Coordinates of C-alpha atoms and ligand atoms in Angstrom, one line a residue:
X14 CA 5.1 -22.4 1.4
X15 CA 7.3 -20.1 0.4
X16 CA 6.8 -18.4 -3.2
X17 CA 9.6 -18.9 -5.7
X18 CA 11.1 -15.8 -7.0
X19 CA 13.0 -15.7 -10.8
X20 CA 14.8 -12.8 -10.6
X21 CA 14.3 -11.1 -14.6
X22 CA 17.3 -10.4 -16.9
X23 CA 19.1 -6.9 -16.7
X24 CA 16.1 -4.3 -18.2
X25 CA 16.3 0.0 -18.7
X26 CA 12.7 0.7 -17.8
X27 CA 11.7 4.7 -18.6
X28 CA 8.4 5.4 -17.1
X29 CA 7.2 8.6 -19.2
X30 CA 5.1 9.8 -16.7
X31 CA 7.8 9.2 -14.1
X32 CA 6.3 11.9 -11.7
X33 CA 2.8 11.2 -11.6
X34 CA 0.2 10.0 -9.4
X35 CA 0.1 6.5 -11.1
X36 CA 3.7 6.2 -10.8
X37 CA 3.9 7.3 -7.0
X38 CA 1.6 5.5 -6.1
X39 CA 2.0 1.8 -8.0
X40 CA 4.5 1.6 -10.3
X41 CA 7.6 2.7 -8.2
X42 CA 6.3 1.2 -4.9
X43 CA 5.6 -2.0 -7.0
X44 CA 8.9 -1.8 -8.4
X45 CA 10.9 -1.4 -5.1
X46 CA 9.1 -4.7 -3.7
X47 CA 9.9 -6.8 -6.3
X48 CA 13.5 -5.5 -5.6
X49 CA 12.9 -6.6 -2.0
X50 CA 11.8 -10.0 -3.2
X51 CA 15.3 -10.5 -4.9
X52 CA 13.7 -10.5 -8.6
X53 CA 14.9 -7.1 -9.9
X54 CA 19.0 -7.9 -11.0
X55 CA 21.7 -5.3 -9.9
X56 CA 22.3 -3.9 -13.3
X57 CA 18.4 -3.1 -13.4
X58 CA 17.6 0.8 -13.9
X59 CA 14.4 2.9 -14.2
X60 CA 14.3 6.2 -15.4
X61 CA 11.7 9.0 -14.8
X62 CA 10.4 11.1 -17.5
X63 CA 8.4 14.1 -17.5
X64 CA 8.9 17.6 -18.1
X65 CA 9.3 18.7 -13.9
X66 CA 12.5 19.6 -13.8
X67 CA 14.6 17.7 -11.7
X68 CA 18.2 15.3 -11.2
X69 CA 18.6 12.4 -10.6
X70 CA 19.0 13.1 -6.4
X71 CA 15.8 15.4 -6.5
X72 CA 14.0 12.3 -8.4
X73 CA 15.7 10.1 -5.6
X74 CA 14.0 11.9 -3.0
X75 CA 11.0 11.5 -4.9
X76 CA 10.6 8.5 -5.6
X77 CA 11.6 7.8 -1.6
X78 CA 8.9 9.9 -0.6
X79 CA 6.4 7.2 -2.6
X80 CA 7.4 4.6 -1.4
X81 CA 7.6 5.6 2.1
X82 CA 3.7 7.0 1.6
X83 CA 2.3 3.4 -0.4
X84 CA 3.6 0.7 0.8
X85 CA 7.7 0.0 1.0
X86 CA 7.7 -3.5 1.9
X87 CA 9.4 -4.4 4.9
X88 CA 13.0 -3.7 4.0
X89 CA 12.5 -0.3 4.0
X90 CA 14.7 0.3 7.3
X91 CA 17.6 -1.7 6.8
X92 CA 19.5 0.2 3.6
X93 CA 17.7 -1.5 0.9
X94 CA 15.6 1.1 -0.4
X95 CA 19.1 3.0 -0.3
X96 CA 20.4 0.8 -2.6
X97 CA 17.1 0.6 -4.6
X98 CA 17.2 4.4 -5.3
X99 CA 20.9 3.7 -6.9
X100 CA 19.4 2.3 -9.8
X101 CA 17.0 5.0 -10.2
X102 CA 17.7 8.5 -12.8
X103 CA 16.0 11.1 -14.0
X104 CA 15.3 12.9 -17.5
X105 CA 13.9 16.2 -18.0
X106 CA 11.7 15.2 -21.3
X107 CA 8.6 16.8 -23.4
X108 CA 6.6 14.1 -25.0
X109 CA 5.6 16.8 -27.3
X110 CA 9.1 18.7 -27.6
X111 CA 12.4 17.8 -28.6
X112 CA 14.0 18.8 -25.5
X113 CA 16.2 15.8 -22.9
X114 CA 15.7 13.1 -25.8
X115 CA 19.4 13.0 -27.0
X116 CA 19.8 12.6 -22.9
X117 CA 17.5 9.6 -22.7
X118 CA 19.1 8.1 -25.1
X119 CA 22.5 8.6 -24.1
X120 CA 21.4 7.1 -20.6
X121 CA 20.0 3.5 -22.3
X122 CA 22.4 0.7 -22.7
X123 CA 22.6 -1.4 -25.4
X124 CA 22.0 -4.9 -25.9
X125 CA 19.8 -4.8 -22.6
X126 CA 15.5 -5.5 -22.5
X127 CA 14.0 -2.0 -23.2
X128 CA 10.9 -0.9 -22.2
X129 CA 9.0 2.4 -21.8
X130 CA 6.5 3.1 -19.9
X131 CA 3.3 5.2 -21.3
X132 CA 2.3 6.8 -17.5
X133 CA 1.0 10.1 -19.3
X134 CA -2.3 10.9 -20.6
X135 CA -3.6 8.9 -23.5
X136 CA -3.4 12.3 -25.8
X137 CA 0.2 11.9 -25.7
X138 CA 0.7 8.2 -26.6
X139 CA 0.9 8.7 -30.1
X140 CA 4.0 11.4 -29.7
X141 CA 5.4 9.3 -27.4
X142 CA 5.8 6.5 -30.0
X143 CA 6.6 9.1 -33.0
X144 CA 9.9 10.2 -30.8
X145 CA 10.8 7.0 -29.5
X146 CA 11.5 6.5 -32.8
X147 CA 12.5 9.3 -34.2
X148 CA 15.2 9.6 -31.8
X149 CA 16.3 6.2 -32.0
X150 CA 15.7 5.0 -28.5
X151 CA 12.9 2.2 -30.0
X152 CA 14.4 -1.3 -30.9
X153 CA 13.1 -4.0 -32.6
X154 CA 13.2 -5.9 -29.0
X155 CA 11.9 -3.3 -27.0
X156 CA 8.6 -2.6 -25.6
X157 CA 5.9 -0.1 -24.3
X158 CA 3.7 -0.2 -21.8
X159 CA 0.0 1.5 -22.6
X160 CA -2.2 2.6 -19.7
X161 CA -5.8 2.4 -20.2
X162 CA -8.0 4.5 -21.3
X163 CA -7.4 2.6 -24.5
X164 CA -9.4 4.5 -26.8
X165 CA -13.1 6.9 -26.1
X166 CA -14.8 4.5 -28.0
X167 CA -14.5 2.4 -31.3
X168 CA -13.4 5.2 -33.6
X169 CA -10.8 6.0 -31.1
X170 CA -9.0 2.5 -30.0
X171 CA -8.5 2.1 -33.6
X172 CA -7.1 5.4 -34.5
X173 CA -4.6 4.7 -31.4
X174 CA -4.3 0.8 -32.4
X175 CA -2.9 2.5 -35.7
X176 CA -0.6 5.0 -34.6
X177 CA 1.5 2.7 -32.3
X178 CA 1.7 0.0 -35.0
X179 CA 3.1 2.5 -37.3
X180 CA 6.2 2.9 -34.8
X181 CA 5.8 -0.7 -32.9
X182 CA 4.7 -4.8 -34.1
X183 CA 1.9 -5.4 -31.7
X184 CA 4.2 -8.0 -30.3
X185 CA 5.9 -4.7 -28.6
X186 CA 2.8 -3.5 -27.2
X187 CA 1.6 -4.4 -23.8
X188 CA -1.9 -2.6 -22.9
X189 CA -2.3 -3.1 -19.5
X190 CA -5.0 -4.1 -17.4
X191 CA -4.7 -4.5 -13.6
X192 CA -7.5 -6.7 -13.3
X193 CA -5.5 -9.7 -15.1
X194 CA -2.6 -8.8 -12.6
X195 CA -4.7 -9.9 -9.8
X196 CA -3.5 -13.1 -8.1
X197 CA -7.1 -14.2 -8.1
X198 CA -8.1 -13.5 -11.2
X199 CA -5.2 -16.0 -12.4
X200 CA -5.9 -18.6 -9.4
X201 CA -9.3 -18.3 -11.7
X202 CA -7.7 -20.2 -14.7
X203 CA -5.6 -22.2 -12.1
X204 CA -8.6 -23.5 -10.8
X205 CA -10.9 -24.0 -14.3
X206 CA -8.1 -25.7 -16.2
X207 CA -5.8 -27.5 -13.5
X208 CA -8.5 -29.3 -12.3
X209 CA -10.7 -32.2 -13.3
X210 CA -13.7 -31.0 -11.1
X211 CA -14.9 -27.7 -12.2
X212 CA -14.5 -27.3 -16.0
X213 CA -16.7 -30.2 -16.8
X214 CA -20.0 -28.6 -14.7
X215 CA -18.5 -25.0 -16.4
X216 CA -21.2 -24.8 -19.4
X217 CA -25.3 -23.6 -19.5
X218 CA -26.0 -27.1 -18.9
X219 CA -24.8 -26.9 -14.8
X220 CA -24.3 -23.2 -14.1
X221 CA -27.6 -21.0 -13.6
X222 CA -25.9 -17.7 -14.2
X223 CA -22.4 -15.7 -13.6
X224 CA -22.7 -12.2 -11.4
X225 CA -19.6 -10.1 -11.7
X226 CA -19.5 -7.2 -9.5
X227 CA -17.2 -4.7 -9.1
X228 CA -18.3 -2.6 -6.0
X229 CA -16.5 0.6 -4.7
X230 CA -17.3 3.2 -1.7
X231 CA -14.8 6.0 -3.0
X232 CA -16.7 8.3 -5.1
X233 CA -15.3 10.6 -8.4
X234 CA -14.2 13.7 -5.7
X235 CA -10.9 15.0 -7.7
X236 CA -11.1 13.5 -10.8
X237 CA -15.0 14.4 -11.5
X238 CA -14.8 16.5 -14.4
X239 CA -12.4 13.6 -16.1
X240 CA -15.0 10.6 -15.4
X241 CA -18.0 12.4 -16.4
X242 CA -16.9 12.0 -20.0
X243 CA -16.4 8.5 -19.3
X244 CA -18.4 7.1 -16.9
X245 CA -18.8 3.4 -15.4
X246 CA -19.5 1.9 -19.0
X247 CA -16.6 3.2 -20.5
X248 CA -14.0 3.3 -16.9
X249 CA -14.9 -0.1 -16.0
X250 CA -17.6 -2.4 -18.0
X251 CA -15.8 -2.2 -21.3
X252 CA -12.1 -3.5 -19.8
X253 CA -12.4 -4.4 -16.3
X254 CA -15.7 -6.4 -16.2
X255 CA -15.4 -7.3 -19.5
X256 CA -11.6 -9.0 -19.1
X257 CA -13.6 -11.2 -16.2
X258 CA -16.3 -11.8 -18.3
X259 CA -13.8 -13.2 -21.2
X260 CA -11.6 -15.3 -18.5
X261 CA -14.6 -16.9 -16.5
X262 CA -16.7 -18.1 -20.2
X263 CA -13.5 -19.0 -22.8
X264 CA -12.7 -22.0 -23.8
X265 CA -9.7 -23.5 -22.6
X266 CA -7.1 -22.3 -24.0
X267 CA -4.5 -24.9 -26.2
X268 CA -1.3 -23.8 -23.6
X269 CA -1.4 -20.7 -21.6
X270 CA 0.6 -18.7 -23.7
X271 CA 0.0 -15.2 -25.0
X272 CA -1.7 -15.6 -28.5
X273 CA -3.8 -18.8 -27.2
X274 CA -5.7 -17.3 -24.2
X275 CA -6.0 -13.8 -26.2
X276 CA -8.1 -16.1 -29.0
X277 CA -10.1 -17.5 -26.5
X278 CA -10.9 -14.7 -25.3
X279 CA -11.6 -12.2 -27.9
X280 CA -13.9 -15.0 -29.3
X281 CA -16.2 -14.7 -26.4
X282 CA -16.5 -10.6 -26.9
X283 CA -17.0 -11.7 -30.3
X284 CA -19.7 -14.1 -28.9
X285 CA -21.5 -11.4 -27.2
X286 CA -25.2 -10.8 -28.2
X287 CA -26.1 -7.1 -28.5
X288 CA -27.4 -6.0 -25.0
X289 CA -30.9 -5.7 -25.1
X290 CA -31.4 -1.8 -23.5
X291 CA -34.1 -2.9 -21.1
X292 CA -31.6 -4.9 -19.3
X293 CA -29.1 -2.3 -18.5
X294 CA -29.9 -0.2 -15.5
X295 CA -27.6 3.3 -14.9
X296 CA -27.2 5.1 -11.6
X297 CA -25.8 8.4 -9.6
X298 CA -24.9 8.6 -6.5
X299 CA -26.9 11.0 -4.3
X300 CA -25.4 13.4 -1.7
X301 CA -25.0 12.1 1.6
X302 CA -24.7 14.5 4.7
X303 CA -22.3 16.8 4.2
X304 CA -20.9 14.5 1.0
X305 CA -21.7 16.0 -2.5
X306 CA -23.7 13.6 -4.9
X307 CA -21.9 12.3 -8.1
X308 CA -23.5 15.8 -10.2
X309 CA -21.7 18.1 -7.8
X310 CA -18.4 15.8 -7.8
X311 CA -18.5 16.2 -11.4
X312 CA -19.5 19.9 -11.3
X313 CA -22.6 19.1 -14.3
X314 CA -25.4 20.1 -12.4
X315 CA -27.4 18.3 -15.4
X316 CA -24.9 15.3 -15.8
X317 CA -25.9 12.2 -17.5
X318 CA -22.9 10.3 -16.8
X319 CA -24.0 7.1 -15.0
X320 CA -21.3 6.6 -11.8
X321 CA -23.4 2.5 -11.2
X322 CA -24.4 0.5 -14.1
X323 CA -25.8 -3.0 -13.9
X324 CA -26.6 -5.2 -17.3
X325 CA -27.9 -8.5 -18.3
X326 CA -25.9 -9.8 -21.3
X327 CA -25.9 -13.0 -22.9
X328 CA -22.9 -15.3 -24.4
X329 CA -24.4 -16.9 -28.3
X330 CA -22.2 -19.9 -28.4
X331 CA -23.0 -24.3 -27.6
X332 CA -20.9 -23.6 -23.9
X333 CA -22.9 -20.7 -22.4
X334 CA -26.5 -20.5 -24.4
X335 CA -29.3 -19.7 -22.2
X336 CA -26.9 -19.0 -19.6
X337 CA -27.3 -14.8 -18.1
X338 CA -24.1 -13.2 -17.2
X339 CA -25.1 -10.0 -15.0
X340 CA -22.6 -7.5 -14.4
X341 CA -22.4 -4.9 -11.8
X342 CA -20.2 -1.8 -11.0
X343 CA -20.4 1.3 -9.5
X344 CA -19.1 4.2 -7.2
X345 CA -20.3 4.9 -3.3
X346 CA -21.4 1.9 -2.9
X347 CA -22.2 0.0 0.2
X348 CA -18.4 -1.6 0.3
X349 CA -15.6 -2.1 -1.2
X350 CA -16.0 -5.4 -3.1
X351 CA -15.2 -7.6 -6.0
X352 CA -16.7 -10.6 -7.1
X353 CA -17.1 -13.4 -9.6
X354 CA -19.8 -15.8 -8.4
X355 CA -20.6 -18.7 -10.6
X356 CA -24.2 -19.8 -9.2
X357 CA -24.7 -23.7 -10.0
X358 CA -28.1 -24.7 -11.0
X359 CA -30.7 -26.7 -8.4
X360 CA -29.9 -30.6 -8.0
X361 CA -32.4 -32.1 -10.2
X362 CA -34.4 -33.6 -7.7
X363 CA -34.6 -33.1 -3.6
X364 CA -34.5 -36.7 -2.6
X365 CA -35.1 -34.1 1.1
X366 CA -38.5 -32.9 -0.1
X367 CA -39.3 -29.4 0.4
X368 CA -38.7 -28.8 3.5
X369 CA -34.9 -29.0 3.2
X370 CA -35.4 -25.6 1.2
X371 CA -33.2 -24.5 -1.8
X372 CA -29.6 -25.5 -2.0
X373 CA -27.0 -23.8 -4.9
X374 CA -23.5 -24.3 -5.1
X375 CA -21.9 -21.1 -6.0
X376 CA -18.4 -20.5 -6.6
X377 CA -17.4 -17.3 -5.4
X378 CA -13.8 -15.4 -6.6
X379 CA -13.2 -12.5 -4.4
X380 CA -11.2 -10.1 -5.8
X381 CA -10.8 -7.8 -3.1
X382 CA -10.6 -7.1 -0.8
X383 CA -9.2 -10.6 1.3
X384 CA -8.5 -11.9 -2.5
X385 CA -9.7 -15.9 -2.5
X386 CA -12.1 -18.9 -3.8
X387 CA -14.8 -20.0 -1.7
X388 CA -17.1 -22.7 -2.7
X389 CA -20.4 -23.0 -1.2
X390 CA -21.8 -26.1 -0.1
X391 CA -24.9 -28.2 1.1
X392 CA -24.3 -30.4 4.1
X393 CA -26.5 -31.4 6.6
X394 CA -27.4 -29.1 9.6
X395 CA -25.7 -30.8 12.9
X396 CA -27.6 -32.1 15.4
X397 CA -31.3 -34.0 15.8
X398 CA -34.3 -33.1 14.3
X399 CA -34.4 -34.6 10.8
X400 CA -32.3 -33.9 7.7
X401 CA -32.0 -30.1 7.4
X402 CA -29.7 -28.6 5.0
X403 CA -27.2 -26.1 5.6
X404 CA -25.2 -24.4 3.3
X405 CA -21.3 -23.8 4.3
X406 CA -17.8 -22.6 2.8
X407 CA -15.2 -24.4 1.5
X408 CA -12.9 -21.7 1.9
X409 CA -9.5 -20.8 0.1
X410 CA -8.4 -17.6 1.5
X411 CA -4.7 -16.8 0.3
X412 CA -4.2 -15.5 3.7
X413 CA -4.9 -18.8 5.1
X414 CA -3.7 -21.4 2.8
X415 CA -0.1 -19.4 2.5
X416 CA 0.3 -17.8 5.9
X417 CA 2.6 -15.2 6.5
X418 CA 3.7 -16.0 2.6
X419 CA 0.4 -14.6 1.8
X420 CA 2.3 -11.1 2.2
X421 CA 4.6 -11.4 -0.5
X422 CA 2.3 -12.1 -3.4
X423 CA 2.9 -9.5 -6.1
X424 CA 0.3 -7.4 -6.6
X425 CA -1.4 -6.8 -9.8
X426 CA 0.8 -3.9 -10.8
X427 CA 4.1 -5.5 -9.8
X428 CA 3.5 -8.8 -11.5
X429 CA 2.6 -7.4 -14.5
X430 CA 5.9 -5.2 -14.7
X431 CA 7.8 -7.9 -14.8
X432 CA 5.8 -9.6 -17.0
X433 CA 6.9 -7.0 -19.5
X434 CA 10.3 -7.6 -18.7
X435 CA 10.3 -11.3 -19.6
X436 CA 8.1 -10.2 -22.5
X437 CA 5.1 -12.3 -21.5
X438 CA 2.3 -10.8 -22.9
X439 CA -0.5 -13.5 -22.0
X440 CA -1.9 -10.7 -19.4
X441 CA -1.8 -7.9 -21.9
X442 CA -5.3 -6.9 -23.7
X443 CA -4.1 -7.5 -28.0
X444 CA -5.6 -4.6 -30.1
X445 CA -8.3 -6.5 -31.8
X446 CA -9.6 -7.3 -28.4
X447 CA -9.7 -4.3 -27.0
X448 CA -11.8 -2.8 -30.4
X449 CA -14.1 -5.9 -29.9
X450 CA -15.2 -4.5 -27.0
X451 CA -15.6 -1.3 -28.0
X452 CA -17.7 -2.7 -30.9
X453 CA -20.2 -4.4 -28.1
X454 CA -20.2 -1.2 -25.5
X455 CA -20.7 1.6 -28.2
X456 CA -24.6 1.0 -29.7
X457 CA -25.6 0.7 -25.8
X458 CA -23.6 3.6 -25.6
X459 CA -24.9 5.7 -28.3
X460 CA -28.5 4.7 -27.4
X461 CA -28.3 6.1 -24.3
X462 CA -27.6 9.1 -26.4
X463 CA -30.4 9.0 -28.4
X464 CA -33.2 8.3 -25.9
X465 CA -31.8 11.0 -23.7
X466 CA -31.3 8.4 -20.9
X467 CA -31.2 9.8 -17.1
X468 CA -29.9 7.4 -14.7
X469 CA -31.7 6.4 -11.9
X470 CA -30.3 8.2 -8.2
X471 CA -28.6 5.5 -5.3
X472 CA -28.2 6.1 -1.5
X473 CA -24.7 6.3 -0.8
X474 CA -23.9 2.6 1.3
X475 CA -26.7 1.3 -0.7
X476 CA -26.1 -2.0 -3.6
X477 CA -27.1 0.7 -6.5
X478 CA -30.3 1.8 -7.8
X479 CA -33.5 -0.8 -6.9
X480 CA -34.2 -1.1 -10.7
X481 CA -30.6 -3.1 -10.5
X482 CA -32.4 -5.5 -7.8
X483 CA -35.0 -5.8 -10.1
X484 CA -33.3 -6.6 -13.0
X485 CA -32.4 -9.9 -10.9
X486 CA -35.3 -10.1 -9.4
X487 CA -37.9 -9.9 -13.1
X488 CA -35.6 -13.7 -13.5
X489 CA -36.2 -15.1 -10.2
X490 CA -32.8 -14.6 -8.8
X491 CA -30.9 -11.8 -6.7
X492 CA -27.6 -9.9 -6.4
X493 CA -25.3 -11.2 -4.1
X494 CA -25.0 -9.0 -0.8
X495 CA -21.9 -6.7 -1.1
X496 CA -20.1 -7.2 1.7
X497 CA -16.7 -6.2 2.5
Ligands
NAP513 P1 -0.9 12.4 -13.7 O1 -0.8 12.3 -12.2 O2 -1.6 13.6 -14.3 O3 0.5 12.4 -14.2 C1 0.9 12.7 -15.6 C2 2.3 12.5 -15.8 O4 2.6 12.9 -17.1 C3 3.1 13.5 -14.9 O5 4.3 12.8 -14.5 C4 3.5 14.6 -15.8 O6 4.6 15.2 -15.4 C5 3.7 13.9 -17.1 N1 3.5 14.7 -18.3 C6 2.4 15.5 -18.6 N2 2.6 16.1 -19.8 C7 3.8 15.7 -20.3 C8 4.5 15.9 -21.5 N3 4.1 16.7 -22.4 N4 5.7 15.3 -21.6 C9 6.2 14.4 -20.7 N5 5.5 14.1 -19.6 C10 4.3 14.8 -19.4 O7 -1.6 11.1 -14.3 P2 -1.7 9.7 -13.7 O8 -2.9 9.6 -12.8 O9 -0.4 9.3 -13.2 O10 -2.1 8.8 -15.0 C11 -1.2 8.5 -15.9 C12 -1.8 7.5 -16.9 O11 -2.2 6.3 -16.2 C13 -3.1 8.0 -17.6 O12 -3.2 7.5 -18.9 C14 -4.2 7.5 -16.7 O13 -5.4 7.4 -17.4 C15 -3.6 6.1 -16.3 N6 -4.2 5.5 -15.1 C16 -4.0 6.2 -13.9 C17 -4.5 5.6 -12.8 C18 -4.2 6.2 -11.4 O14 -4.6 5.6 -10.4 N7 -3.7 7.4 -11.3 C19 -5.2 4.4 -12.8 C20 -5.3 3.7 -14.1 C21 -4.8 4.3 -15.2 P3 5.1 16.7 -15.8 O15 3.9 17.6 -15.5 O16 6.2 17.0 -14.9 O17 5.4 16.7 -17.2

């Protein structure tokens, strides 16, 4: 089965930020796969922008290093990262300056797609747009690329929502999240809405409860001081967890096309009930041997940043009522791990009796690692002895199903690059969604504040604090192990 690959039309693509760790270590070695897999056009050409200063043969070498480091593909050897780096330049630029913007300028064609990449710290989004402008480099066509964080809270995503749409229509803004990149996580509305079998089960009425986790074993070592003004609420509940959350309980959307799916889903943040405080449970991690705990990674001896939260929320609409969502994330944990389990409510009556135990269908979409859809069902044990039941897989590993294919699926990063080029912006996050959900995460937010919250410590290799095992348990259910 071999994917079909639609090579894009001609593009400039500037990556402000050019030089980066983002950029060395995603964007560029995304970019130079999808040239590998025939979909970047010979006339293509990406330009690096940051203030280093270096030409276009010193960016070159750069950008050869990258790519050599995270992941080439497997045409590295054979010239074609040669001819890669041929449609690569470099300009010297100050997002807060005047200086190498006449040169950028010069170096984009007209009549071509446009689009600029905001790989820079969020402070400098809004001068980025004011000079694209002001030196004429911003069509009416072209568009720019917006790496999260989106915004500190509520106050903030708007005043940034504002800025760019002085200088761009929101149709020109993609704000990127790599979680809808993920092959998965769009196999997730493949499988809801191109088949007959799950979405009519999909409501209160079948499913138990949803569990999202989001697992990790890397803790905030180099970027401490950064997180610990964030923390997991803000890095990862509030867009990561809460994109899931949106895709696995919309409504199905009229086409899948940009503005219908965004609806959808901003109507389910929209949906969200206030998150009662007694069902949100915060962790640190605590040292570990000779590994510091999350208080000396952050170097706040008296940090209240939580680096785990898990929270119970609920979804007010006639589809999910009475239904629990419980979402999970943290740092250090016992694996690296992502998962959307949907956990199908008991058959109504065990024709078995008890002794066949408790069977649940659950429907489980892995992430990562080993991306995939399992679904888990009850068949009979083999053998004598009576009618024991046994649950089992039905497995859909992309590995499996696609073979040696498996190794050319785009990952989230690449795909949605493109996607920018065509100008698809159905896996973008529109502004009013991403305030939404700063409108939900900032009272819990702000309460923490004014109770003076302390989260609870966690064992490195552990699933999180046990107050998260018992915010399962207090219902009568329990996390699913995190396995890797
Ligand atoms: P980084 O490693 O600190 O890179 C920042 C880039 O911005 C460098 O290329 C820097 O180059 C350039 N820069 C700084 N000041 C500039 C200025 N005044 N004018 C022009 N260029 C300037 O940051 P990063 O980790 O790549 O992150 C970039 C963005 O992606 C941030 O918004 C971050 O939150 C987001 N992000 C990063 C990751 C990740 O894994 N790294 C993941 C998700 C989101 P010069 O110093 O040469 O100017």
């Amino acid at each position: 089965m071999v994917s079909r690959v639609i090579p894009v039309d001609p593009f400039d693509l500037v990556i402000f930020g050019g030089t980066g760790d983002l950029a060395r270590r995603k964007i560029l070695p995304g970019l130079f796969r999808r040239y590998c897999a025939g979909q970047m056009p010979e006339d293509a050409r990406i330009t690096g922008a940051a203030r280093s200063d270096l030409d276009d043969d010193g960016y070159r070498a750069f950008v050869a290093e990258a790519i050599r480091e995270f992941g080439g593909g497997r045409a590295c050897e054979d010239g074609t990262l040669e001819q890669f780096l041929q449609r690569l330049g470099y300009v010297t630029v100050d997002a807060k300056g005047e200086a190498g913007w006449a040169e950028l300028r010069a170096r984009v064609r007209p009549g071509l797609v446009r689009a600029f990449y905001f790989s820079v710290a969020p402070s400098l989004f809004g001068d980025l747009a004011e000079r694209l402008r002001q030196f004429d480099l911003a069509t009416d066509q072209c568009r720019i690329v917006v790496e999260k964080p989106f915004g500190h809270d509520l106050a903030s995503a708007r005043t940034l929502n504002a800025t760019l749409a002085r200088h761009f229509d929101e149709s020109q803004i993609y704000r990127i999240d790599h979680y809808l990149g993920k092959e998965t996580v769009q196999n997730l509305m493949a499988v809801r809405f191109g088949n007959m079998l799950f979405e009519p089960l999909w409501n209160a009425q079948y499913v138990d409860h949803i569990q999202i986790t989001v697992a990790e074993t890397v803790g905030v070592g180099g970027r401490g001081s950064y997180y610990d003004k964030s923390g997991a609420m803000r890095d990862m509940v509030q867009n990561h967890l809460m994109q899931l959350l949106c895709l696995i309980a919309m409504e199905p959307p009229a086409r899948f096309e940009p503005d219908s799916v965004r609806d959808e889903k901003l109507k389910v943040i929209r949906a969200l009930d206030p998150v009662d405080w007694h069902h949100v449970v915060r962790g640190q991690y605590e040292p570990d041997g000779d590994q510091p705990g999350y208080r000396e990674d952050a170097e706040n001896p008296r940090s209240t940043t939580e680096s785990f939260v898990a929270l119970k929320c609920h979804i007010s609409n006639w589809r999910w009522a009475g239904t629990p969502f419980y979402l999970r994330t943290g740092k250090r944990l016992r694996a690296r791990a992502s998962e959307i389990a949907v956990v199908f409510k008991d058959a109504p009556h065990s024709i078995f009796g008890s002794e066949a135990g408790r069977h649940r269908n659950v429907l489980s979409i892995r992430l990562q690692p080993n991306e995939g859809i399992t679904l888990g069902v009850t068949i009979k044990e083999p053998g004598p002895g009576g009618m024991r039941l046994i649950d089992v897989p039905l497995d859909m590993s992309f590995a499996d199903a696609l073979g040696p294919d498996a190794a050319d699926v785009p990952d989230a990063y690449e795909r949605l690059i493109m996607d920018v080029i065509r100008g698809n912006q159905t896996l973008f996050m529109r502004g009013d969604e991403v305030e939404a959900a700063w409108a939900w995460t900032d009272p819990l937010i702000a309460g923490w504040e004014t109770r003076g919250d302390v989260p609870k410590p966690y064992d490195t290799g552990s699933s999180g604090p046990d107050d998260s095992l018992m915010l399962m348990h207090r219902d009568g259910r329990k996390w699913r192990e995190i396995r890797p």
